[in-house]
mmCIF file of C-alpha atoms in Angstrom:
data_model
loop_
_atom_site.group_PDB
_atom_site.id
_atom_site.type_symbol
_atom_site.label_atom_id
_atom_site.label_comp_id
_atom_site.label_asym_id
_atom_site.label_seq_id
_atom_site.Cartn_x
_atom_site.Cartn_y
_atom_site.Cartn_z
ATOM 1 C CA MET A 22 41.024 -34.478 29.890
ATOM 2 C CA PRO A 23 38.143 -34.251 27.528
ATOM 3 C CA LYS A 24 37.455 -30.365 26.555
ATOM 4 C CA SER A 25 34.394 -28.846 28.328
ATOM 5 C CA LYS A 26 31.767 -28.231 25.917
ATOM 6 C CA ARG A 27 30.375 -25.302 28.018
ATOM 7 C CA ASN A 28 32.862 -22.911 27.173
ATOM 8 C CA LYS A 29 32.648 -23.841 23.311
ATOM 9 C CA GLN A 30 32.684 -20.574 21.256
ATOM 10 C CA VAL A 31 29.872 -20.096 18.646
ATOM 11 C CA THR A 32 30.692 -17.851 15.283
ATOM 12 C CA LEU A 33 27.646 -15.484 15.391
ATOM 13 C CA SER A 34 28.559 -14.624 11.694
ATOM 14 C CA LYS A 35 27.622 -17.973 10.581
ATOM 15 C CA THR A 36 24.333 -18.292 12.808
ATOM 16 C CA LYS A 37 23.086 -14.871 10.962
ATOM 17 C CA LYS A 38 24.311 -16.148 7.773
ATOM 18 C CA LYS A 39 22.083 -19.349 7.955
ATOM 19 C CA GLY A 40 19.370 -17.268 8.917
ATOM 20 C CA ARG A 41 19.351 -14.857 6.234
ATOM 21 C CA ASP A 42 19.840 -17.840 3.748
ATOM 22 C CA HIS A 43 16.753 -19.236 5.051
ATOM 23 C CA LYS A 44 14.705 -16.035 4.751
ATOM 24 C CA GLU A 45 15.882 -15.631 1.299
ATOM 25 C CA GLY A 46 14.963 -19.026 0.536
ATOM 26 C CA ILE A 47 11.547 -18.331 1.419
ATOM 27 C CA VAL A 48 11.341 -15.195 -0.419
ATOM 28 C CA ASN A 49 12.447 -16.768 -3.378
ATOM 29 C CA SER A 50 10.086 -19.949 -3.219
ATOM 30 C CA ILE A 51 7.235 -17.276 -2.784
ATOM 31 C CA LYS A 52 8.190 -15.295 -5.917
ATOM 32 C CA GLU A 53 8.391 -18.794 -7.688
ATOM 33 C CA ALA A 54 5.127 -19.886 -6.586
ATOM 34 C CA ALA A 55 3.616 -16.186 -7.886
ATOM 35 C CA GLN A 56 4.639 -17.303 -11.192
ATOM 36 C CA ASN A 57 3.471 -21.091 -11.020
ATOM 37 C CA TYR A 58 0.093 -20.616 -9.583
ATOM 38 C CA LYS A 59 -3.120 -18.865 -10.811
ATOM 39 C CA SER A 60 -4.407 -17.609 -7.510
ATOM 40 C CA VAL A 61 -3.167 -16.725 -3.873
ATOM 41 C CA TYR A 62 -5.276 -16.413 -0.682
ATOM 42 C CA VAL A 63 -4.343 -14.941 2.570
ATOM 43 C CA PHE A 64 -5.914 -16.677 5.602
ATOM 44 C CA SER A 65 -5.800 -16.547 9.220
ATOM 45 C CA PHE A 66 -6.155 -19.165 11.823
ATOM 46 C CA GLU A 67 -7.473 -20.038 15.368
ATOM 47 C CA ASN A 68 -6.252 -22.667 17.797
ATOM 48 C CA MET A 69 -3.655 -24.120 15.213
ATOM 49 C CA ARG A 70 -2.900 -27.784 15.227
ATOM 50 C CA ASN A 71 0.026 -28.597 13.375
ATOM 51 C CA GLN A 72 -0.761 -32.107 12.433
ATOM 52 C CA LYS A 73 -4.058 -31.375 11.141
ATOM 53 C CA LEU A 74 -2.776 -28.420 9.085
ATOM 54 C CA LYS A 75 0.103 -30.960 7.774
ATOM 55 C CA GLU A 76 -2.816 -33.271 6.627
ATOM 56 C CA PHE A 77 -4.814 -30.545 4.905
ATOM 57 C CA ARG A 78 -1.707 -29.376 3.199
ATOM 58 C CA GLU A 79 -1.328 -33.095 2.073
ATOM 59 C CA GLN A 80 -4.791 -33.261 0.561
ATOM 60 C CA LEU A 81 -4.065 -30.040 -1.896
ATOM 61 C CA LYS A 82 -0.269 -30.828 -2.248
ATOM 62 C CA SER A 83 -0.979 -31.468 -5.979
ATOM 63 C CA SER A 84 -2.760 -28.117 -6.555
ATOM 64 C CA SER A 85 -1.473 -25.999 -4.041
ATOM 65 C CA ARG A 86 1.500 -24.451 -1.854
ATOM 66 C CA PHE A 87 1.228 -23.443 1.562
ATOM 67 C CA PHE A 88 3.416 -20.570 3.286
ATOM 68 C CA LEU A 89 3.293 -19.711 7.159
ATOM 69 C CA GLY A 90 6.082 -18.322 9.061
ATOM 70 C CA SER A 91 7.237 -14.652 9.233
ATOM 71 C CA ASN A 92 4.656 -12.337 8.060
ATOM 72 C CA LYS A 93 7.567 -9.559 7.484
ATOM 73 C CA VAL A 94 9.347 -12.262 5.272
ATOM 74 C CA MET A 95 6.026 -12.970 3.265
ATOM 75 C CA GLN A 96 5.503 -9.334 2.892
ATOM 76 C CA VAL A 97 8.985 -8.554 1.475
ATOM 77 C CA ALA A 98 8.493 -11.229 -1.123
ATOM 78 C CA LEU A 99 5.012 -10.012 -2.372
ATOM 79 C CA GLY A 100 6.085 -6.608 -2.227
ATOM 80 C CA ARG A 101 5.183 -3.968 0.404
ATOM 81 C CA SER A 102 4.266 -1.324 -2.227
ATOM 82 C CA LEU A 103 3.352 -0.642 -5.765
ATOM 83 C CA SER A 104 6.798 0.275 -6.508
ATOM 84 C CA ASP A 105 8.108 -3.340 -5.367
ATOM 85 C CA GLU A 106 5.362 -5.803 -5.711
ATOM 86 C CA ILE A 107 6.195 -8.606 -7.971
ATOM 87 C CA LYS A 108 2.852 -8.374 -9.751
ATOM 88 C CA PRO A 109 0.100 -6.098 -9.827
ATOM 89 C CA ASN A 110 -2.133 -5.625 -6.714
ATOM 90 C CA LEU A 111 -0.076 -8.321 -4.614
ATOM 91 C CA HIS A 112 1.059 -5.522 -2.392
ATOM 92 C CA LYS A 113 -2.370 -5.731 -1.103
ATOM 93 C CA LEU A 114 -2.117 -8.916 0.211
ATOM 94 C CA SER A 115 0.778 -8.070 2.363
ATOM 95 C CA LYS A 116 -0.961 -5.299 4.158
ATOM 96 C CA LEU A 117 -3.309 -8.228 5.109
ATOM 97 C CA LEU A 118 -0.657 -10.566 6.588
ATOM 98 C CA ARG A 119 -1.069 -9.760 10.341
ATOM 99 C CA GLY A 120 -0.996 -11.827 13.364
ATOM 100 C CA ASP A 121 -1.854 -15.661 12.972
ATOM 101 C CA ALA A 122 -1.935 -15.699 9.220
ATOM 102 C CA GLY A 123 -0.724 -17.595 6.206
ATOM 103 C CA MET A 124 -0.814 -17.604 2.296
ATOM 104 C CA VAL A 125 -1.702 -20.600 -0.119
ATOM 105 C CA PHE A 126 -0.878 -20.396 -3.797
ATOM 106 C CA THR A 127 -3.359 -22.465 -5.712
ATOM 107 C CA ASN A 128 -4.526 -23.691 -9.269
ATOM 108 C CA LEU A 129 -7.805 -24.833 -7.535
ATOM 109 C CA PRO A 130 -11.086 -22.891 -8.932
ATOM 110 C CA LYS A 131 -12.210 -20.120 -6.478
ATOM 111 C CA GLU A 132 -15.568 -22.076 -5.517
ATOM 112 C CA GLU A 133 -13.249 -25.154 -4.548
ATOM 113 C CA VAL A 134 -10.963 -23.234 -2.370
ATOM 114 C CA GLU A 135 -13.812 -21.370 -0.471
ATOM 115 C CA ARG A 136 -15.546 -24.858 0.091
ATOM 116 C CA LEU A 137 -12.497 -26.458 1.630
ATOM 117 C CA PHE A 138 -11.712 -23.382 3.748
ATOM 118 C CA ASN A 139 -15.138 -22.601 5.042
ATOM 119 C CA GLY A 140 -15.789 -26.398 5.824
ATOM 120 C CA PHE A 141 -12.596 -26.864 7.590
ATOM 121 C CA GLU A 142 -13.346 -27.410 11.145
ATOM 122 C CA GLU A 143 -11.336 -29.682 13.624
ATOM 123 C CA TYR A 144 -12.032 -30.294 17.394
ATOM 124 C CA ASP A 145 -9.423 -30.982 19.724
ATOM 125 C CA PHE A 146 -8.536 -30.738 23.630
ATOM 126 C CA ALA A 147 -8.145 -27.225 24.580
ATOM 127 C CA ARG A 148 -5.018 -26.058 25.977
ATOM 128 C CA THR A 149 -3.908 -23.799 29.057
ATOM 129 C CA GLY A 150 -5.199 -20.361 28.519
ATOM 130 C CA THR A 151 -8.017 -21.221 26.188
ATOM 131 C CA VAL A 152 -11.409 -19.553 27.053
ATOM 132 C CA ALA A 153 -13.880 -22.091 28.107
ATOM 133 C CA THR A 154 -16.827 -22.558 25.820
ATOM 134 C CA GLU A 155 -18.934 -24.076 28.241
ATOM 135 C CA LYS A 156 -19.239 -24.691 32.281
ATOM 136 C CA VAL A 157 -18.139 -27.852 33.348
ATOM 137 C CA ASP A 158 -18.896 -29.288 36.634
ATOM 138 C CA LEU A 159 -18.898 -32.430 38.531
ATOM 139 C CA LYS A 160 -21.226 -33.720 41.255
ATOM 140 C CA GLU A 161 -20.284 -35.073 44.709
ATOM 141 C CA GLY A 162 -20.263 -38.918 43.960
ATOM 142 C CA PRO A 163 -18.346 -41.783 42.603
ATOM 143 C CA LEU A 164 -16.391 -41.079 39.368
ATOM 144 C CA GLU A 165 -16.435 -44.575 37.793
ATOM 145 C CA GLN A 166 -14.769 -43.419 34.575
ATOM 146 C CA PHE A 167 -11.437 -43.161 36.439
ATOM 147 C CA THR A 168 -9.601 -46.203 37.747
ATOM 148 C CA HIS A 169 -8.309 -46.299 41.274
ATOM 149 C CA GLU A 170 -4.691 -45.750 40.045
ATOM 150 C CA MET A 171 -5.695 -42.057 38.882
ATOM 151 C CA GLU A 172 -6.629 -41.024 42.191
ATOM 152 C CA PRO A 173 -3.568 -39.563 43.288
ATOM 153 C CA PHE A 174 -3.151 -37.566 39.905
ATOM 154 C CA LEU A 175 -6.714 -36.020 40.068
ATOM 155 C CA ARG A 176 -5.884 -35.257 43.736
ATOM 156 C CA LYS A 177 -2.807 -33.274 42.370
ATOM 157 C CA GLN A 178 -5.096 -31.416 40.029
ATOM 158 C CA GLY A 179 -6.982 -29.955 42.949
ATOM 159 C CA MET A 180 -10.094 -32.088 42.972
ATOM 160 C CA PRO A 181 -11.468 -33.296 46.138
ATOM 161 C CA VAL A 182 -11.173 -36.939 45.960
ATOM 162 C CA ARG A 183 -10.713 -40.019 47.557
ATOM 163 C CA LEU A 184 -10.929 -43.896 47.449
ATOM 164 C CA ASN A 185 -13.835 -45.699 48.681
ATOM 165 C CA LYS A 186 -13.538 -49.364 48.282
ATOM 166 C CA GLY A 187 -11.443 -49.368 45.231
ATOM 167 C CA VAL A 188 -13.746 -46.417 43.470
ATOM 168 C CA VAL A 189 -12.751 -42.755 42.956
ATOM 169 C CA GLU A 190 -15.001 -40.828 44.644
ATOM 170 C CA LEU A 191 -15.685 -37.056 44.582
ATOM 171 C CA VAL A 192 -16.284 -35.622 48.093
ATOM 172 C CA SER A 193 -17.912 -32.638 47.197
ATOM 173 C CA ASP A 194 -19.361 -30.784 43.881
ATOM 174 C CA TYR A 195 -16.396 -29.457 41.761
ATOM 175 C CA VAL A 196 -16.244 -27.076 39.248
ATOM 176 C CA VAL A 197 -13.652 -27.922 36.494
ATOM 177 C CA CYS A 198 -13.901 -24.516 34.605
ATOM 178 C CA GLU A 199 -16.322 -21.474 33.936
ATOM 179 C CA GLU A 200 -17.667 -20.468 30.401
ATOM 180 C CA GLY A 201 -15.858 -17.514 29.404
ATOM 181 C CA LYS A 202 -12.683 -17.775 31.680
ATOM 182 C CA PRO A 203 -9.293 -19.105 30.615
ATOM 183 C CA LEU A 204 -8.416 -22.717 31.537
ATOM 184 C CA SER A 205 -5.831 -23.358 33.999
ATOM 185 C CA PRO A 206 -3.228 -26.233 33.704
ATOM 186 C CA GLU A 207 -5.212 -28.169 35.877
ATOM 187 C CA ALA A 208 -8.596 -27.785 34.223
ATOM 188 C CA SER A 209 -7.175 -28.476 30.726
ATOM 189 C CA ARG A 210 -5.735 -31.830 32.088
ATOM 190 C CA ILE A 211 -8.925 -32.779 33.837
ATOM 191 C CA LEU A 212 -11.149 -31.901 30.619
ATOM 192 C CA ARG A 213 -8.748 -34.228 28.781
ATOM 193 C CA LEU A 214 -9.472 -37.119 30.763
ATOM 194 C CA LEU A 215 -13.139 -36.546 30.827
ATOM 195 C CA GLY A 216 -13.086 -36.543 26.871
ATOM 196 C CA ILE A 217 -14.225 -32.981 26.534
ATOM 197 C CA LYS A 218 -12.842 -30.812 23.637
ATOM 198 C CA MET A 219 -13.377 -27.263 23.645
ATOM 199 C CA ALA A 220 -11.084 -26.047 20.922
ATOM 200 C CA THR A 221 -11.687 -25.819 17.542
ATOM 201 C CA PHE A 222 -8.984 -25.374 14.800
ATOM 202 C CA ARG A 223 -10.498 -23.227 11.916
ATOM 203 C CA LEU A 224 -9.258 -21.418 8.890
ATOM 204 C CA HIS A 225 -10.610 -17.987 7.603
ATOM 205 C CA LEU A 226 -10.138 -16.689 3.835
ATOM 206 C CA ILE A 227 -9.066 -13.020 4.206
ATOM 207 C CA CYS A 228 -8.512 -12.203 0.541
ATOM 208 C CA ARG A 229 -7.739 -13.624 -2.878
ATOM 209 C CA TRP A 230 -5.731 -12.541 -5.743
ATOM 210 C CA SER A 231 -5.924 -13.960 -9.115
ATOM 211 C CA GLY A 232 -4.186 -12.201 -12.118
ATOM 212 C CA ASP A 233 -4.788 -8.566 -11.381
ATOM 213 C CA GLU A 234 -7.790 -9.308 -9.638
ATOM 214 C CA PHE A 235 -8.285 -8.552 -5.919
ATOM 215 C CA GLU A 236 -10.976 -9.604 -3.702
ATOM 216 C CA LEU A 237 -11.537 -9.020 -0.006
ATOM 217 C CA TYR A 238 -13.470 -11.624 2.061
ATOM 218 C CA ILE A 239 -13.421 -9.793 5.550
ATOM 219 C CA ASP A 240 -12.643 -6.429 6.586
ATOM 220 C CA GLY A 241 -8.840 -5.852 7.101
ATOM 221 C CA PRO A 242 -7.140 -4.280 9.916
ATOM 222 C CA ASP A 243 -8.204 -0.651 10.468
ATOM 223 C CA ASP A 244 -4.708 0.616 9.332
ATOM 224 C CA SER A 245 -4.268 -1.803 6.242
ATOM 225 C CA ASP A 246 -5.797 0.713 3.811
ATOM 226 C CA VAL A 247 -6.912 -2.035 1.590
ATOM 227 C CA GLU A 248 -9.924 -1.952 -0.655
ATOM 228 C CA CYS A 249 -11.229 -4.292 -3.294
ATOM 229 C CA ALA A 250 -10.210 -3.407 -6.785
#
């Protein structure tokens, strides 16, 4: 009789060791990058889209290296204070690694980095919970952009539709979403069908370090206590 996998024991010590090794690998990679690249920038992001970021990273692969993940691990790698920072002023970056943030080590000139980040903007379909950027309402009447096979699906999304001689028809006006309010799962699906993109994936530079020079692009968190050198 085959053994049941349901009661299979997992050695927690091995699991913890693997996690610790992974973190140590990241710390070592960041320390190595600090030696090999001239500058490092902390950036924040909104409406993250992994594939778009992957393409952006690939674009800068020959000159830069990105790090995203645990902010605490990145902070440990850089050093959290004057006493343990790996290079002068790098601990200031640690204090600005908050929330949705990452780092990029690079040999690109400052002007080029600023141009690339400030110009980065990718539009995509909004996900559930995203705040609507505009009101979208549909008027009563035929919805010729939808095929008759989609009528049952649209009805499941709460739309008051029916088939009229093979054409999907809205029997009354319908508000898909209201500006400033979070999107419901149904609203996000309908917007995708309508081809309306409300999410913009952006990157924002927070600060820059080069040599012992530190530059702050935006105000840090209230408790970060970071000033430009």
